[in-house]
């Protein structure tokens, strides 16, 4: 990019043409206050706090590109006084009594007040009250705290692709609204929560984290979400010296998701109320009785010659490798884990594509971030979408073409304008596979059914059901255990204890869940990702890797 010379605070510098004054200042480690600006959202210069002076004229630094011969001054009396006036107007426009706000301590507007020494209101304040929207399961919207920076609106459309939030009215009466001004809880919101993450004040907050602690009272742990095979980058806020998570944010620097999360990754994972296995136990004629790890090892050793081992895709690579090293060729996947048509595109290809065919999977419900990538192209007017599904699919509301799955053959013939679409699928019937294989212009993105399905494949752990007197199961999804013969002796290593498991398993061994252990897994792109341990186990659960290593050593001795 061509270099040009400009002056900033009387110092001549050489900068890249095309960048904004704010970008150049950041590169030079020069501070310019901002409020509505947030990378990677498009700048709009709405708050005016990033004003600087160029040859006597005030300009917004976030939207003004550098040009030859600019003479920029960042902190003249005119600039500083203008910023103070803008701050006074922002503070007095609505309810910004910080002492009564949950965001006090985390608020960017409050920080600016401290930076510019505001200690009183110069104008009458908070003369009009707006109704608070508490209709959403996870989010509260309080227009009285809003500074109309529109970060939420831009994030909802430009990043998350949902286009739910907008605005109505003008001037001081402007309100952020959902859809056509319906309560957020009744809108088309998918609960991705990005609006709450980017809000600089207390106007949009997530209910769970309210009053649980300010950011300075938390440890921020960078990790990857293991709720599905996308593997989004996350920032987990854990309360210091405690054992609970305050909130989960999307990592804006993550190449996978760029800050976007889905409802499951941001909220549902923190509302996990599934019953946990609190200690290991064995069933006898009178019910379950407690079992220690030595007896578990002895029991497995006694049944070693007659057992098969089943795993699921919730396990990390290190755990799967240990299981394979101990039980060798007796290890199988409890669920199908191979693609019916292999992927030949990546997530980056998907982000840059313009034609999508979604078959038999509701992306809003199961793979929200993949849904965001598709929706921001389609609803942004730069993409075409066709949905084939036999069931209700929420994407049908925005698709250009909607067909029943049994109309696939004729439906594909009608998509003449689709030159080289990406087919997004999770599971396909055999007849559908044959139809698709007859089309040479299609590209494919397989959505693995489990988080680490790719890891199972890489370790050559196949899906196959064997008849056996005894099976060992390691994992979280016990659904398929019901398919085994009722006389099969089942030893289940699992973190959760639903009723089905209590009825079917003979031995239940509690292990840590996803937040309580660390490990690696492969996402749907085949990238090796790390899940960090966030919490300490709450119950008498086994450390699976430690147990397997000890069992391996005992087996070797014998």
Coordinates of C-alpha atoms in Angstrom, one line a residue:
X1 CA 0.0 0.0 0.0
X2 CA 1.3 3.5 -0.9
X3 CA 3.0 5.4 1.9
X4 CA 2.2 9.1 2.6
X5 CA 3.6 11.7 5.0
X6 CA 1.4 13.4 7.5
X7 CA 1.9 15.2 10.8
X8 CA 0.5 14.0 14.1
X9 CA 1.0 16.2 17.1
X10 CA 3.8 18.1 15.1
X11 CA 5.7 14.9 14.4
X12 CA 6.1 13.9 10.8
X13 CA 5.3 10.2 10.2
X14 CA 5.0 8.0 7.2
X15 CA 1.7 6.0 7.1
X16 CA -0.2 3.8 4.7
X17 CA -2.8 5.6 2.6
X18 CA -6.3 4.2 3.0
X19 CA -6.1 3.8 6.7
X20 CA -8.1 6.0 9.1
X21 CA -6.6 8.4 11.5
X22 CA -7.7 6.2 14.4
X23 CA -6.0 3.1 12.9
X24 CA -2.8 5.1 12.3
X25 CA -2.8 6.5 15.8
X26 CA -3.3 3.0 17.2
X27 CA -0.3 1.7 15.3
X28 CA 1.8 4.6 16.7
X29 CA 0.5 3.8 20.3
X30 CA -1.3 7.2 20.5
X31 CA -4.5 7.3 22.5
X32 CA -7.8 8.6 21.0
X33 CA -10.9 7.9 23.1
X34 CA -13.7 6.0 21.4
X35 CA -17.2 4.7 22.3
X36 CA -19.2 3.6 19.3
X37 CA -16.1 2.3 17.6
X38 CA -15.3 -1.4 17.9
X39 CA -13.2 -3.6 15.7
X40 CA -14.3 -5.5 13.5
X41 CA -17.5 -3.6 13.2
X42 CA -17.8 -0.9 10.5
X43 CA -17.0 2.5 11.9
X44 CA -19.8 5.1 11.8
X45 CA -18.6 8.1 13.7
X46 CA -21.8 8.4 15.7
X47 CA -20.6 9.2 19.2
X48 CA -18.0 11.9 18.0
X49 CA -15.7 11.2 21.0
X50 CA -12.9 10.3 18.6
X51 CA -12.7 13.9 17.3
X52 CA -9.3 15.2 16.4
X53 CA -8.2 18.4 14.7
X54 CA -6.8 18.6 11.2
X55 CA -5.6 22.1 10.2
X56 CA -8.2 23.7 12.4
X57 CA -11.1 21.5 11.5
X58 CA -12.6 18.8 13.8
X59 CA -13.0 15.4 12.1
X60 CA -14.0 12.0 13.4
X61 CA -10.8 9.9 13.5
X62 CA -12.6 6.5 13.1
X63 CA -14.1 7.4 9.7
X64 CA -11.6 9.9 8.2
X65 CA -8.9 8.3 6.1
X66 CA -5.4 9.8 6.2
X67 CA -4.4 12.0 3.3
X68 CA -1.2 13.8 2.2
X69 CA -0.3 16.9 4.2
X70 CA -2.6 16.3 7.1
X71 CA -1.6 18.1 10.2
X72 CA -3.4 16.2 12.9
X73 CA -3.6 17.2 16.6
X74 CA -5.1 14.9 19.1
X75 CA -5.4 16.9 22.2
X76 CA -5.8 20.7 21.5
X77 CA -8.1 22.6 23.9
X78 CA -10.7 22.7 21.2
X79 CA -10.6 18.9 20.8
X80 CA -10.6 18.2 24.6
X81 CA -13.5 20.7 25.3
X82 CA -15.5 19.2 22.4
X83 CA -15.1 15.7 23.8
X84 CA -16.1 16.9 27.3
X85 CA -19.2 18.6 25.9
X86 CA -20.2 15.4 24.0
X87 CA -19.7 13.4 27.2
X88 CA -21.9 15.8 29.2
X89 CA -24.6 15.4 26.6
X90 CA -24.3 11.6 26.6
X91 CA -24.4 11.4 30.4
X92 CA -27.4 13.7 30.7
X93 CA -29.4 12.3 27.9
X94 CA -30.5 9.2 29.7
X95 CA -30.1 7.4 33.0
X96 CA -26.4 7.1 33.7
X97 CA -26.3 7.2 37.4
X98 CA -23.4 4.8 37.7
X99 CA -23.9 3.9 41.3
X100 CA -27.2 2.1 40.5
X101 CA -26.0 0.3 37.3
X102 CA -24.9 -3.3 37.2
X103 CA -22.2 -2.4 34.7
X104 CA -20.5 0.1 37.0
X105 CA -16.8 -0.9 36.9
X106 CA -17.2 -2.5 33.4
X107 CA -18.7 0.5 31.6
X108 CA -16.8 2.2 28.8
X109 CA -18.9 5.4 29.3
X110 CA -18.0 5.5 32.9
X111 CA -14.3 5.0 32.1
X112 CA -14.5 8.0 29.7
X113 CA -16.1 10.1 32.5
X114 CA -13.1 9.3 34.7
X115 CA -10.7 10.0 31.9
X116 CA -12.1 13.5 31.3
X117 CA -12.7 14.3 35.0
X118 CA -16.5 14.7 34.8
X119 CA -17.8 15.0 38.4
X120 CA -21.2 16.6 37.8
X121 CA -24.0 17.0 35.3
X122 CA -24.0 20.4 33.5
X123 CA -27.5 19.8 32.1
X124 CA -30.8 18.5 33.5
X125 CA -30.7 14.8 33.1
X126 CA -32.9 11.7 32.7
X127 CA -36.1 13.5 32.0
X128 CA -37.8 10.7 30.0
X129 CA -38.0 7.0 31.2
X130 CA -38.2 4.1 28.8
X131 CA -39.6 0.6 29.5
X132 CA -37.1 -2.1 30.3
X133 CA -37.5 -5.3 28.2
X134 CA -37.1 -8.4 30.4
X135 CA -38.9 -10.7 28.0
X136 CA -35.8 -12.7 26.9
X137 CA -34.6 -15.8 28.7
X138 CA -31.0 -14.6 28.9
X139 CA -30.8 -10.9 28.0
X140 CA -32.2 -7.7 29.5
X141 CA -32.5 -4.5 27.4
X142 CA -32.6 -1.2 29.3
X143 CA -33.0 1.7 26.8
X144 CA -32.4 4.1 29.7
X145 CA -28.7 3.1 29.8
X146 CA -28.3 3.3 26.0
X147 CA -26.0 5.8 24.3
X148 CA -27.2 4.9 20.8
X149 CA -23.7 3.8 19.7
X150 CA -25.4 1.1 17.6
X151 CA -22.7 -1.5 18.3
X152 CA -25.4 -4.0 19.0
X153 CA -27.2 -3.3 15.8
X154 CA -24.0 -3.6 13.7
X155 CA -22.8 -6.7 15.6
X156 CA -26.2 -8.4 15.2
X157 CA -26.1 -7.9 11.4
X158 CA -22.4 -7.6 10.3
X159 CA -21.0 -10.4 12.6
X160 CA -23.8 -12.6 13.8
X161 CA -25.9 -12.3 10.6
X162 CA -29.2 -12.3 12.4
X163 CA -30.4 -8.8 11.5
X164 CA -32.8 -8.8 14.5
X165 CA -31.8 -5.5 16.1
X166 CA -32.6 -2.2 14.5
X167 CA -33.8 1.3 15.6
X168 CA -36.8 3.4 15.4
X169 CA -37.6 7.1 16.0
X170 CA -35.1 9.9 15.8
X171 CA -32.9 12.0 17.9
X172 CA -33.3 11.6 21.7
X173 CA -36.3 9.4 21.1
X174 CA -34.3 6.8 19.2
X175 CA -34.7 3.3 20.5
X176 CA -33.0 0.0 19.7
X177 CA -35.7 -2.5 18.8
X178 CA -36.0 -6.1 17.9
X179 CA -37.7 -7.0 14.5
X180 CA -40.7 -4.7 14.1
X181 CA -40.6 -3.5 17.7
X182 CA -41.6 -6.6 19.5
X183 CA -40.2 -7.7 22.9
X184 CA -36.8 -9.3 22.4
X185 CA -38.1 -12.6 23.9
X186 CA -40.8 -12.8 21.2
X187 CA -38.5 -11.8 18.3
X188 CA -36.5 -13.8 15.9
X189 CA -33.5 -13.5 18.2
X190 CA -31.5 -16.8 18.3
X191 CA -29.9 -15.9 21.7
X192 CA -26.3 -15.7 20.4
X193 CA -25.7 -12.9 23.0
X194 CA -23.3 -10.9 20.9
X195 CA -25.3 -7.7 21.5
X196 CA -24.6 -8.0 25.3
X197 CA -20.9 -8.7 24.7
X198 CA -20.4 -5.6 22.6
X199 CA -22.6 -3.1 24.5
X200 CA -20.3 -0.5 26.1
X201 CA -22.8 0.4 28.9
X202 CA -25.5 -1.4 30.9
X203 CA -28.1 -1.1 28.1
X204 CA -27.9 -4.8 27.1
X205 CA -26.7 -7.3 29.7
X206 CA -26.9 -11.0 30.1
X207 CA -29.0 -12.0 33.1
X208 CA -26.8 -14.7 34.5
X209 CA -23.7 -12.6 34.9
X210 CA -25.5 -9.7 36.6
X211 CA -23.8 -8.7 39.9
X212 CA -21.6 -11.8 39.9
X213 CA -18.5 -9.8 39.5
X214 CA -16.7 -7.1 37.6
X215 CA -14.1 -8.0 34.9
X216 CA -11.2 -7.1 37.2
X217 CA -12.6 -9.7 39.7
X218 CA -12.3 -12.5 37.2
X219 CA -9.6 -14.5 35.5
X220 CA -10.0 -14.6 31.8
X221 CA -9.2 -18.0 30.3
X222 CA -8.9 -18.4 26.5
X223 CA -10.3 -21.7 25.4
X224 CA -12.3 -23.4 22.6
X225 CA -15.9 -24.4 23.0
X226 CA -16.5 -28.1 22.9
X227 CA -20.2 -28.1 22.6
X228 CA -20.0 -29.0 18.9
X229 CA -17.4 -29.6 16.2
X230 CA -17.1 -26.0 15.1
X231 CA -14.8 -25.3 18.1
X232 CA -15.3 -21.6 18.5
X233 CA -12.7 -19.5 20.3
X234 CA -14.0 -18.3 23.7
X235 CA -13.0 -16.0 26.6
X236 CA -14.2 -17.6 29.8
X237 CA -14.5 -15.2 32.8
X238 CA -14.0 -17.2 36.0
X239 CA -14.5 -15.5 39.4
X240 CA -11.1 -15.2 41.1
X241 CA -10.5 -17.5 44.0
X242 CA -13.9 -19.2 43.3
X243 CA -15.1 -22.1 41.4
X244 CA -17.8 -20.7 39.0
X245 CA -17.9 -19.1 35.6
X246 CA -19.3 -15.5 35.5
X247 CA -19.8 -15.4 31.7
X248 CA -18.5 -16.6 28.4
X249 CA -17.6 -14.3 25.5
X250 CA -16.7 -15.1 22.0
X251 CA -13.0 -14.4 21.2
X252 CA -13.0 -11.6 18.7
X253 CA -9.5 -12.6 17.5
X254 CA -10.4 -16.2 16.9
X255 CA -10.0 -17.2 13.2
X256 CA -12.8 -19.7 13.6
X257 CA -15.7 -17.6 14.8
X258 CA -14.4 -14.0 15.1
X259 CA -16.3 -13.4 18.3
X260 CA -19.6 -15.0 17.3
X261 CA -21.0 -17.7 19.5
X262 CA -24.3 -19.5 19.5
X263 CA -26.9 -19.9 22.3
X264 CA -25.4 -23.3 23.3
X265 CA -21.8 -22.1 23.6
X266 CA -22.6 -18.8 25.4
X267 CA -25.6 -19.5 27.6
X268 CA -26.8 -23.1 27.6
X269 CA -23.4 -24.5 28.7
X270 CA -23.7 -22.3 31.9
X271 CA -27.3 -23.5 32.6
X272 CA -26.4 -27.2 32.6
X273 CA -28.8 -28.8 35.1
X274 CA -28.3 -32.4 34.0
X275 CA -27.9 -34.7 37.1
X276 CA -24.3 -35.4 37.8
X277 CA -22.7 -38.7 38.9
X278 CA -21.5 -37.7 42.4
X279 CA -19.6 -40.9 43.1
X280 CA -18.8 -44.3 41.5
X281 CA -21.2 -47.1 42.3
X282 CA -22.2 -50.7 41.4
X283 CA -25.7 -52.1 41.2
X284 CA -26.7 -55.2 43.2
X285 CA -30.1 -56.7 44.4
X286 CA -30.7 -53.7 46.7
X287 CA -29.7 -50.9 44.4
X288 CA -26.4 -49.1 44.0
X289 CA -23.5 -49.1 46.5
X290 CA -20.3 -47.1 46.4
X291 CA -17.3 -48.4 44.6
X292 CA -13.7 -47.1 44.8
X293 CA -11.2 -46.9 41.9
X294 CA -9.2 -50.0 43.0
X295 CA -12.3 -52.1 42.8
X296 CA -13.2 -50.6 39.5
X297 CA -9.8 -51.6 38.1
X298 CA -10.1 -55.1 39.5
X299 CA -13.6 -55.5 38.0
X300 CA -12.4 -54.4 34.6
X301 CA -9.4 -56.6 34.8
X302 CA -11.6 -59.6 35.6
X303 CA -13.7 -59.0 32.6
X304 CA -10.9 -58.0 30.2
X305 CA -11.2 -61.0 28.0
X306 CA -14.9 -60.7 27.4
X307 CA -15.4 -57.0 27.0
X308 CA -15.6 -54.4 24.2
X309 CA -15.1 -50.7 24.7
X310 CA -17.3 -48.0 23.3
X311 CA -16.6 -44.3 23.2
X312 CA -18.3 -41.2 22.0
X313 CA -17.1 -37.9 20.5
X314 CA -17.2 -36.0 23.8
X315 CA -13.8 -37.4 24.7
X316 CA -10.5 -35.6 24.1
X317 CA -7.8 -37.0 21.9
X318 CA -5.5 -37.7 24.9
X319 CA -8.3 -39.8 26.5
X320 CA -9.1 -41.7 23.3
X321 CA -5.4 -42.4 22.7
X322 CA -5.1 -43.9 26.2
X323 CA -8.2 -46.0 25.7
X324 CA -6.8 -47.3 22.4
X325 CA -3.4 -48.0 23.9
X326 CA -5.0 -50.2 26.7
X327 CA -7.9 -51.9 24.9
X328 CA -6.3 -52.0 21.4
X329 CA -8.6 -53.3 18.7
X330 CA -11.6 -53.7 21.1
X331 CA -12.5 -50.0 20.9
X332 CA -15.4 -48.8 18.9
X333 CA -17.4 -45.6 18.5
X334 CA -20.9 -45.9 19.9
X335 CA -22.2 -43.6 17.2
X336 CA -21.6 -43.1 13.4
X337 CA -18.6 -40.8 13.0
X338 CA -17.6 -40.9 9.3
X339 CA -18.9 -38.4 6.7
X340 CA -21.3 -39.8 4.1
X341 CA -19.8 -37.4 1.7
X342 CA -16.5 -35.9 2.8
X343 CA -16.1 -32.1 3.2
X344 CA -14.1 -30.4 0.4
X345 CA -14.5 -26.9 1.7
X346 CA -13.3 -25.2 4.9
X347 CA -15.0 -22.7 7.3
X348 CA -13.1 -19.9 5.5
X349 CA -14.5 -21.1 2.2
X350 CA -18.0 -21.1 3.7
X351 CA -17.5 -17.5 5.0
X352 CA -16.6 -16.4 1.5
X353 CA -19.2 -18.4 -0.4
X354 CA -22.4 -17.0 -1.9
X355 CA -24.5 -20.0 -2.6
X356 CA -25.7 -22.4 0.0
X357 CA -27.8 -25.6 0.1
X358 CA -28.8 -26.7 3.6
X359 CA -30.1 -30.3 3.9
X360 CA -31.8 -31.7 6.9
X361 CA -30.3 -29.5 9.6
X362 CA -31.6 -26.4 11.3
X363 CA -28.5 -24.3 11.7
X364 CA -30.1 -21.9 14.1
X365 CA -30.8 -24.7 16.5
X366 CA -27.8 -27.0 16.2
X367 CA -24.8 -25.1 14.6
X368 CA -25.6 -21.5 15.3
X369 CA -22.2 -20.1 14.2
X370 CA -22.4 -21.9 10.9
X371 CA -25.9 -20.4 10.6
X372 CA -24.4 -16.9 11.2
X373 CA -21.9 -17.4 8.4
X374 CA -24.7 -18.3 6.0
X375 CA -27.2 -15.7 7.2
X376 CA -24.9 -12.7 7.1
X377 CA -24.4 -13.4 3.4
X378 CA -28.0 -14.2 2.6
X379 CA -29.7 -11.5 4.7
X380 CA -26.9 -9.1 3.7
X381 CA -28.1 -9.5 0.1
X382 CA -24.9 -11.2 -1.1
X383 CA -25.9 -14.8 -1.0
X384 CA -28.5 -17.3 -2.2
X385 CA -29.9 -20.1 0.1
X386 CA -32.0 -23.2 -0.6
X387 CA -33.3 -25.4 2.2
X388 CA -34.3 -29.1 1.9
X389 CA -35.9 -30.6 5.0
X390 CA -38.7 -32.9 5.9
X391 CA -39.2 -31.1 9.3
X392 CA -39.6 -27.5 10.3
X393 CA -36.5 -25.6 9.6
X394 CA -36.2 -22.0 10.9
X395 CA -33.8 -21.1 8.0
X396 CA -36.7 -21.6 5.6
X397 CA -38.0 -18.2 6.6
X398 CA -35.0 -16.5 4.9
X399 CA -34.3 -19.0 2.2
X400 CA -34.9 -18.2 -1.5
X401 CA -36.0 -21.8 -2.1
X402 CA -37.6 -24.3 0.3
X403 CA -38.3 -27.9 -0.5
X404 CA -39.3 -31.1 1.2
X405 CA -36.3 -33.5 1.4
X406 CA -38.1 -35.9 -0.9
X407 CA -38.2 -33.2 -3.6
X408 CA -34.4 -33.0 -3.7
X409 CA -34.0 -34.3 -7.3
X410 CA -36.5 -31.9 -8.8
X411 CA -35.5 -29.1 -6.5
X412 CA -31.9 -29.2 -7.5
X413 CA -33.0 -28.9 -11.1
X414 CA -34.8 -25.7 -10.3
X415 CA -31.6 -24.1 -8.8
X416 CA -30.2 -23.2 -12.2
X417 CA -28.8 -19.9 -10.8
X418 CA -26.6 -21.8 -8.3
X419 CA -23.3 -22.3 -10.1
X420 CA -21.2 -24.1 -7.4
X421 CA -23.1 -24.1 -4.1
X422 CA -21.9 -25.5 -0.8
X423 CA -24.1 -28.3 0.5
X424 CA -24.2 -28.2 4.3
X425 CA -25.4 -31.4 5.9
X426 CA -25.2 -33.5 9.1
X427 CA -26.8 -36.8 8.1
X428 CA -28.2 -38.0 4.8
X429 CA -30.5 -40.9 3.8
X430 CA -28.9 -43.3 1.2
X431 CA -31.2 -42.2 -1.7
X432 CA -30.3 -38.6 -1.0
X433 CA -26.6 -39.4 -1.2
X434 CA -27.0 -41.1 -4.6
X435 CA -28.8 -38.0 -6.0
X436 CA -26.1 -35.7 -4.7
X437 CA -23.3 -37.7 -6.1
X438 CA -24.8 -37.3 -9.5
X439 CA -24.2 -33.6 -9.3
X440 CA -20.7 -32.5 -10.2
X441 CA -21.0 -28.8 -9.4
X442 CA -21.7 -29.3 -5.7
X443 CA -19.2 -28.7 -2.8
X444 CA -19.7 -30.2 0.6
X445 CA -19.4 -29.2 4.3
X446 CA -20.1 -32.1 6.7
X447 CA -21.3 -31.1 10.2
X448 CA -19.9 -33.9 12.4
X449 CA -22.6 -35.2 14.9
X450 CA -20.2 -35.1 17.8
X451 CA -17.5 -32.6 18.9
X452 CA -14.5 -34.9 18.3
X453 CA -15.9 -37.1 15.5
X454 CA -12.8 -36.2 13.5
X455 CA -10.6 -37.3 16.3
X456 CA -12.3 -40.7 16.4
X457 CA -11.7 -41.0 12.6
X458 CA -8.0 -40.0 13.0
X459 CA -7.6 -42.8 15.6
X460 CA -9.3 -45.2 13.3
X461 CA -12.1 -45.9 15.9
X462 CA -15.0 -47.2 13.8
X463 CA -18.7 -47.4 14.5
X464 CA -19.7 -51.0 15.0
X465 CA -21.9 -52.8 17.5
X466 CA -20.5 -56.1 18.8
X467 CA -22.2 -58.7 20.8
X468 CA -20.5 -59.0 24.2
X469 CA -21.1 -60.1 27.8
X470 CA -19.5 -56.9 29.0
X471 CA -19.0 -53.4 27.6
X472 CA -17.1 -50.4 28.9
X473 CA -18.5 -47.0 27.8
X474 CA -16.6 -43.8 28.0
X475 CA -18.4 -40.5 27.2
X476 CA -21.5 -38.3 27.8
X477 CA -24.1 -39.5 25.3
X478 CA -25.6 -42.7 26.7
X479 CA -28.6 -42.8 24.3
X480 CA -27.4 -45.8 22.3
X481 CA -26.7 -47.9 25.4
X482 CA -30.3 -48.9 25.4
X483 CA -29.7 -50.9 22.2
X484 CA -27.5 -53.5 23.9
X485 CA -29.0 -56.8 25.1
X486 CA -30.5 -56.5 28.5
X487 CA -28.1 -59.2 29.8
X488 CA -25.0 -57.2 28.8
X489 CA -23.0 -56.0 31.8
X490 CA -22.4 -52.3 31.3
X491 CA -19.7 -50.2 33.0
X492 CA -20.2 -46.6 32.1
X493 CA -17.7 -43.8 32.7
X494 CA -19.7 -40.7 32.3
X495 CA -20.3 -37.3 34.0
X496 CA -24.1 -37.4 33.9
X497 CA -26.6 -39.6 35.4
X498 CA -30.0 -39.6 33.7
X499 CA -32.7 -42.0 34.6
X500 CA -32.0 -44.2 31.6
X501 CA -28.4 -44.7 32.8
X502 CA -29.6 -45.7 36.3
X503 CA -31.9 -48.3 34.8
X504 CA -29.4 -49.7 32.3
X505 CA -25.9 -49.5 33.7
X506 CA -24.5 -52.1 36.2
X507 CA -21.6 -49.9 37.2
X508 CA -21.5 -46.1 36.9
X509 CA -18.2 -44.3 37.3
X510 CA -18.4 -40.5 37.6
X511 CA -15.9 -38.5 35.5
X512 CA -15.4 -34.8 35.0
X513 CA -17.4 -32.8 32.5
X514 CA -16.1 -30.5 29.8
X515 CA -15.3 -27.5 32.1
X516 CA -13.5 -29.7 34.6
X517 CA -10.9 -31.3 32.4
X518 CA -8.6 -30.2 29.6
X519 CA -7.6 -31.8 26.4
X520 CA -7.5 -31.4 22.6
X521 CA -10.0 -32.2 19.9
X522 CA -10.3 -31.7 16.1
X523 CA -12.9 -29.4 14.8
X524 CA -14.8 -29.9 11.5
X525 CA -11.9 -28.3 9.6
X526 CA -9.5 -30.8 11.1
X527 CA -7.8 -28.2 13.2
X528 CA -6.3 -29.3 16.5
X529 CA -7.9 -27.2 19.2
X530 CA -7.4 -27.0 23.0
X531 CA -10.1 -27.0 25.7
X532 CA -8.8 -25.6 28.9
X533 CA -9.8 -26.8 32.3
X534 CA -11.8 -24.0 33.9
X535 CA -13.4 -25.5 37.0
X536 CA -12.4 -27.9 39.7
X537 CA -14.6 -31.0 40.0
X538 CA -17.4 -30.6 42.4
X539 CA -18.1 -34.3 43.1
X540 CA -16.1 -37.5 43.8
X541 CA -15.4 -37.9 40.1
X542 CA -12.4 -39.7 38.6
X543 CA -9.8 -37.9 36.6
X544 CA -10.2 -40.0 33.5
X545 CA -6.7 -39.6 32.2
X546 CA -5.1 -40.3 35.6
X547 CA -7.4 -43.4 36.0
X548 CA -6.5 -44.7 32.6
X549 CA -2.8 -44.2 33.1
X550 CA -2.9 -46.1 36.4
X551 CA -5.0 -48.9 34.9
X552 CA -2.5 -49.1 32.0
X553 CA 0.4 -49.4 34.4
X554 CA -1.4 -52.1 36.5
X555 CA -2.1 -54.0 33.3
X556 CA 1.5 -53.8 32.1
X557 CA 2.7 -55.2 35.5
X558 CA 0.4 -58.2 35.1

